[in-house]
mmCIF file of C-alpha atoms in Angstrom:
data_model
loop_
_atom_site.group_PDB
_atom_site.id
_atom_site.type_symbol
_atom_site.label_atom_id
_atom_site.label_comp_id
_atom_site.label_asym_id
_atom_site.label_seq_id
_atom_site.Cartn_x
_atom_site.Cartn_y
_atom_site.Cartn_z
ATOM 1 C CA MET L 1 170.630 -163.486 67.314
ATOM 2 C CA LYS L 2 170.960 -160.449 69.571
ATOM 3 C CA GLU L 3 169.089 -158.440 66.933
ATOM 4 C CA LEU L 4 166.152 -160.890 66.997
ATOM 5 C CA LYS L 5 165.985 -160.792 70.786
ATOM 6 C CA GLY L 6 166.003 -156.993 70.636
ATOM 7 C CA LEU L 7 163.168 -156.959 68.117
ATOM 8 C CA TYR L 8 161.219 -159.455 70.181
ATOM 9 C CA ARG L 9 161.600 -157.408 73.353
ATOM 10 C CA LYS L 10 160.716 -154.165 71.587
ATOM 11 C CA TRP L 11 157.801 -155.353 69.362
ATOM 12 C CA GLY L 12 156.852 -158.799 70.705
ATOM 13 C CA PHE L 13 153.884 -157.674 72.763
ATOM 14 C CA SER L 14 152.499 -155.651 69.798
ATOM 15 C CA PHE L 15 152.778 -158.660 67.464
ATOM 16 C CA ILE L 16 151.012 -160.897 69.975
ATOM 17 C CA LEU L 17 148.174 -158.359 70.329
ATOM 18 C CA LEU L 18 147.890 -158.041 66.534
ATOM 19 C CA PHE L 19 147.802 -161.836 66.165
ATOM 20 C CA LEU L 20 145.066 -162.168 68.816
ATOM 21 C CA ALA L 21 142.976 -159.402 67.233
ATOM 22 C CA VAL L 22 143.178 -160.992 63.764
ATOM 23 C CA SER L 23 142.339 -164.442 65.190
ATOM 24 C CA ALA L 24 139.336 -163.072 67.101
ATOM 25 C CA GLY L 25 138.099 -161.260 63.980
ATOM 26 C CA CYS L 26 138.329 -164.425 61.888
ATOM 27 C CA LEU L 27 136.506 -166.413 64.552
ATOM 28 C CA VAL L 28 133.669 -163.872 64.882
ATOM 29 C CA THR L 29 133.292 -163.537 61.083
ATOM 30 C CA GLY L 30 133.177 -167.310 60.670
ATOM 31 C CA ILE L 31 130.489 -167.691 63.332
ATOM 32 C CA TRP L 32 128.444 -164.856 61.787
ATOM 33 C CA LYS L 33 128.635 -166.362 58.281
ATOM 34 C CA GLU L 34 127.629 -169.803 59.580
ATOM 35 C CA ALA L 35 124.611 -168.324 61.396
ATOM 36 C CA ASN L 36 123.497 -166.520 58.224
ATOM 37 C CA ARG L 37 123.896 -169.667 56.153
ATOM 38 C CA LYS L 38 121.740 -171.675 58.554
ATOM 39 C CA GLN L 39 119.119 -168.930 58.616
ATOM 40 C CA SER L 40 118.914 -168.798 54.807
ATOM 41 C CA GLU L 41 118.633 -172.602 54.643
ATOM 42 C CA LYS L 42 115.647 -172.391 56.997
ATOM 43 C CA ALA L 43 113.961 -169.639 54.960
ATOM 44 C CA TRP L 44 114.241 -171.367 51.569
ATOM 45 C CA GLU L 45 112.608 -174.739 51.415
ATOM 46 C CA PRO L 46 113.072 -176.941 48.367
ATOM 47 C CA VAL L 47 110.247 -177.293 45.870
ATOM 48 C CA ALA L 48 108.003 -180.139 46.938
ATOM 49 C CA GLU L 49 105.832 -182.421 44.871
ATOM 50 C CA ILE L 50 102.173 -181.932 45.682
ATOM 51 C CA SER L 51 99.553 -184.429 44.546
ATOM 52 C CA GLY L 52 102.112 -186.319 42.477
ATOM 53 C CA SER L 53 102.863 -183.330 40.190
ATOM 54 C CA SER L 54 106.239 -181.835 39.490
ATOM 55 C CA ALA L 55 106.756 -178.281 38.220
ATOM 56 C CA VAL L 56 109.792 -179.193 36.089
ATOM 57 C CA THR L 57 108.069 -182.156 34.440
ATOM 58 C CA ASN L 58 105.099 -179.889 33.736
ATOM 59 C CA ASP L 59 107.282 -177.268 32.030
ATOM 60 C CA THR L 60 109.188 -179.643 29.775
ATOM 61 C CA GLY L 61 106.068 -181.644 28.901
ATOM 62 C CA ALA L 62 104.288 -178.481 27.825
ATOM 63 C CA ALA L 63 107.222 -177.441 25.631
ATOM 64 C CA VAL L 64 107.150 -180.833 23.885
ATOM 65 C CA GLN L 65 103.401 -180.457 23.208
ATOM 66 C CA VAL L 66 103.872 -177.272 21.149
ATOM 67 C CA GLN L 67 107.210 -177.919 19.476
ATOM 68 C CA GLU L 68 105.680 -178.217 15.992
ATOM 69 C CA VAL L 69 104.486 -174.568 16.105
ATOM 70 C CA TYR L 70 108.033 -173.414 16.832
ATOM 71 C CA ARG L 71 109.803 -175.820 14.453
ATOM 72 C CA ASP L 72 110.408 -173.279 11.647
ATOM 73 C CA ALA L 73 110.474 -170.152 13.839
ATOM 74 C CA ALA L 74 113.243 -167.625 13.385
ATOM 75 C CA ILE L 75 114.984 -166.772 16.646
ATOM 76 C CA GLU L 76 116.301 -163.240 17.067
ATOM 77 C CA GLU L 77 118.708 -162.037 19.761
ATOM 78 C CA VAL L 78 117.522 -158.770 21.295
ATOM 79 C CA LEU L 79 120.047 -158.159 24.068
ATOM 80 C CA PRO L 80 122.887 -160.331 25.286
ATOM 81 C CA TYR L 81 121.434 -163.549 26.717
ATOM 82 C CA THR L 82 117.881 -162.736 25.607
ATOM 83 C CA TYR L 83 115.979 -163.626 22.485
ATOM 84 C CA THR L 84 112.592 -163.501 20.854
ATOM 85 C CA VAL L 85 110.712 -165.377 18.144
ATOM 86 C CA ARG L 86 110.600 -163.214 15.022
ATOM 87 C CA ASP L 87 107.149 -162.570 13.483
ATOM 88 C CA PHE L 88 105.204 -164.768 15.909
ATOM 89 C CA SER L 89 101.607 -164.096 14.943
ATOM 90 C CA ARG L 90 98.449 -163.863 17.015
ATOM 91 C CA GLU L 91 97.170 -167.019 15.309
ATOM 92 C CA GLN L 92 100.306 -168.917 16.331
ATOM 93 C CA ARG L 93 99.937 -167.741 19.940
ATOM 94 C CA ASN L 94 96.282 -168.793 19.990
ATOM 95 C CA ARG L 95 97.225 -172.155 18.485
ATOM 96 C CA VAL L 96 99.844 -172.721 21.192
ATOM 97 C CA VAL L 97 97.308 -171.828 23.903
ATOM 98 C CA SER L 98 94.781 -174.197 22.361
ATOM 99 C CA MET L 99 97.304 -177.048 22.075
ATOM 100 C CA LEU L 100 98.375 -176.619 25.681
ATOM 101 C CA GLY L 101 94.741 -176.531 26.776
ATOM 102 C CA THR L 102 93.941 -179.689 24.842
ATOM 103 C CA ALA L 103 96.894 -181.395 26.564
ATOM 104 C CA GLY L 104 95.372 -180.442 29.935
ATOM 105 C CA TYR L 105 97.617 -177.498 30.817
ATOM 106 C CA ILE L 106 96.375 -174.111 32.021
ATOM 107 C CA SER L 107 97.346 -171.637 29.312
ATOM 108 C CA VAL L 108 96.652 -168.035 28.366
ATOM 109 C CA THR L 109 97.814 -165.248 26.066
ATOM 110 C CA ASP L 110 96.825 -161.652 25.469
ATOM 111 C CA GLY L 111 93.499 -161.397 23.660
ATOM 112 C CA ALA L 112 92.431 -165.008 24.291
ATOM 113 C CA ASN L 113 90.473 -166.825 26.972
ATOM 114 C CA MET L 114 92.332 -168.936 29.522
ATOM 115 C CA GLU L 115 92.244 -172.659 28.825
ATOM 116 C CA ASN L 116 91.458 -174.980 31.798
ATOM 117 C CA HIS L 117 90.715 -172.081 34.141
ATOM 118 C CA GLU L 118 88.859 -174.470 36.460
ATOM 119 C CA SER L 119 92.225 -175.608 37.831
ATOM 120 C CA VAL L 120 93.004 -172.046 38.949
ATOM 121 C CA ARG L 121 89.657 -171.916 40.729
ATOM 122 C CA ASP L 122 90.419 -175.269 42.400
ATOM 123 C CA PHE L 123 93.818 -173.967 43.514
ATOM 124 C CA TYR L 124 92.237 -170.853 45.021
ATOM 125 C CA SER L 125 89.595 -172.903 46.842
ATOM 126 C CA ALA L 126 92.281 -175.172 48.331
ATOM 127 C CA TYR L 127 94.341 -172.103 49.259
ATOM 128 C CA LEU L 128 91.379 -170.587 51.127
ATOM 129 C CA LYS L 129 90.955 -173.876 53.026
ATOM 130 C CA GLU L 130 94.713 -173.765 53.834
ATOM 131 C CA GLN L 131 95.365 -177.055 52.035
ATOM 132 C CA ASP L 132 98.655 -177.852 50.304
ATOM 133 C CA THR L 133 98.188 -177.282 46.590
ATOM 134 C CA MET L 134 100.014 -176.300 43.403
ATOM 135 C CA VAL L 135 99.108 -174.857 39.992
ATOM 136 C CA THR L 136 101.150 -173.914 36.909
ATOM 137 C CA ILE L 137 99.906 -171.384 34.365
ATOM 138 C CA PHE L 138 101.542 -171.169 30.929
ATOM 139 C CA ASP L 139 101.545 -167.674 29.427
ATOM 140 C CA VAL L 140 102.331 -167.404 25.715
ATOM 141 C CA ASN L 141 103.996 -164.000 25.440
ATOM 142 C CA LEU L 142 103.589 -161.624 22.510
ATOM 143 C CA ASP L 143 107.171 -162.418 21.441
ATOM 144 C CA GLY L 144 106.328 -166.133 21.225
ATOM 145 C CA LEU L 145 108.219 -167.252 24.301
ATOM 146 C CA ILE L 146 106.317 -169.203 26.957
ATOM 147 C CA GLY L 147 106.400 -168.248 30.617
ATOM 148 C CA ALA L 148 105.413 -170.780 33.276
ATOM 149 C CA TYR L 149 104.108 -169.364 36.554
ATOM 150 C CA THR L 150 103.949 -171.964 39.303
ATOM 151 C CA PHE L 151 102.132 -171.191 42.545
ATOM 152 C CA ILE L 152 102.685 -173.509 45.505
ATOM 153 C CA HIS L 153 100.807 -173.270 48.780
ATOM 154 C CA ARG L 154 102.088 -175.468 51.586
ATOM 155 C CA GLY L 155 102.427 -175.156 55.294
ATOM 156 C CA GLY L 156 100.468 -171.902 55.268
ATOM 157 C CA LYS L 157 102.972 -170.210 52.924
ATOM 158 C CA LEU L 158 102.616 -169.230 49.279
ATOM 159 C CA GLN L 159 105.583 -169.554 46.925
ATOM 160 C CA THR L 160 105.784 -168.406 43.309
ATOM 161 C CA PHE L 161 108.228 -169.562 40.643
ATOM 162 C CA TYR L 162 108.652 -168.256 37.106
ATOM 163 C CA VAL L 163 110.410 -170.145 34.334
ATOM 164 C CA ARG L 164 110.803 -168.902 30.762
ATOM 165 C CA ILE L 165 110.649 -171.706 28.223
ATOM 166 C CA GLY L 166 112.121 -171.120 24.818
#
C-alpha cells in the first residue's frame, strides 16, 4: 500500500494531466467529425423525382427493352470487376439505339444519330429558365455496355449521375 501511495505522490499529477489531455483530444476530434458529417449531409442532397420520373426506373426499364439483343451475347472479363460484350457489332449497337428510341428513351451511340433529341433541347430550355428538370441519355458504348447519363437541375444547381447498365 505504501508503494502505491509513493507512486501516486510521485506520478499522480502527470497521470491526471495525461488523462485530461487525452479526454480533451477525444472531445475535440468528436466535435470536428460531427461538424464535417453535418456539412457533407448539407452538400449532398438525395436524388429527387422531377415531373413524376425516376432515374432508377428509367435505367431498369431501358435495360428490359433491349434484353433480346443481349440474350445470346458472350460476356468477357477484361479486368477484375469489369467486363465487355464480345463481338458486339455496329448493327447491334444501332439496333439497341433504335429500340430505346422507339420506347421513348433518349439514346445515342458512336456513328449514329441521337434518338429523341428533342428531350435534350427541352431540358436545356428549362435549364436556361432556371426551372427544375431532369433528362437521362442512354449511350450504347462500343463494347456493347449501356451508360446512362442523368442530368438533374433543381434549386439552381446542376447534378450529373452516371450508371453503367450491363
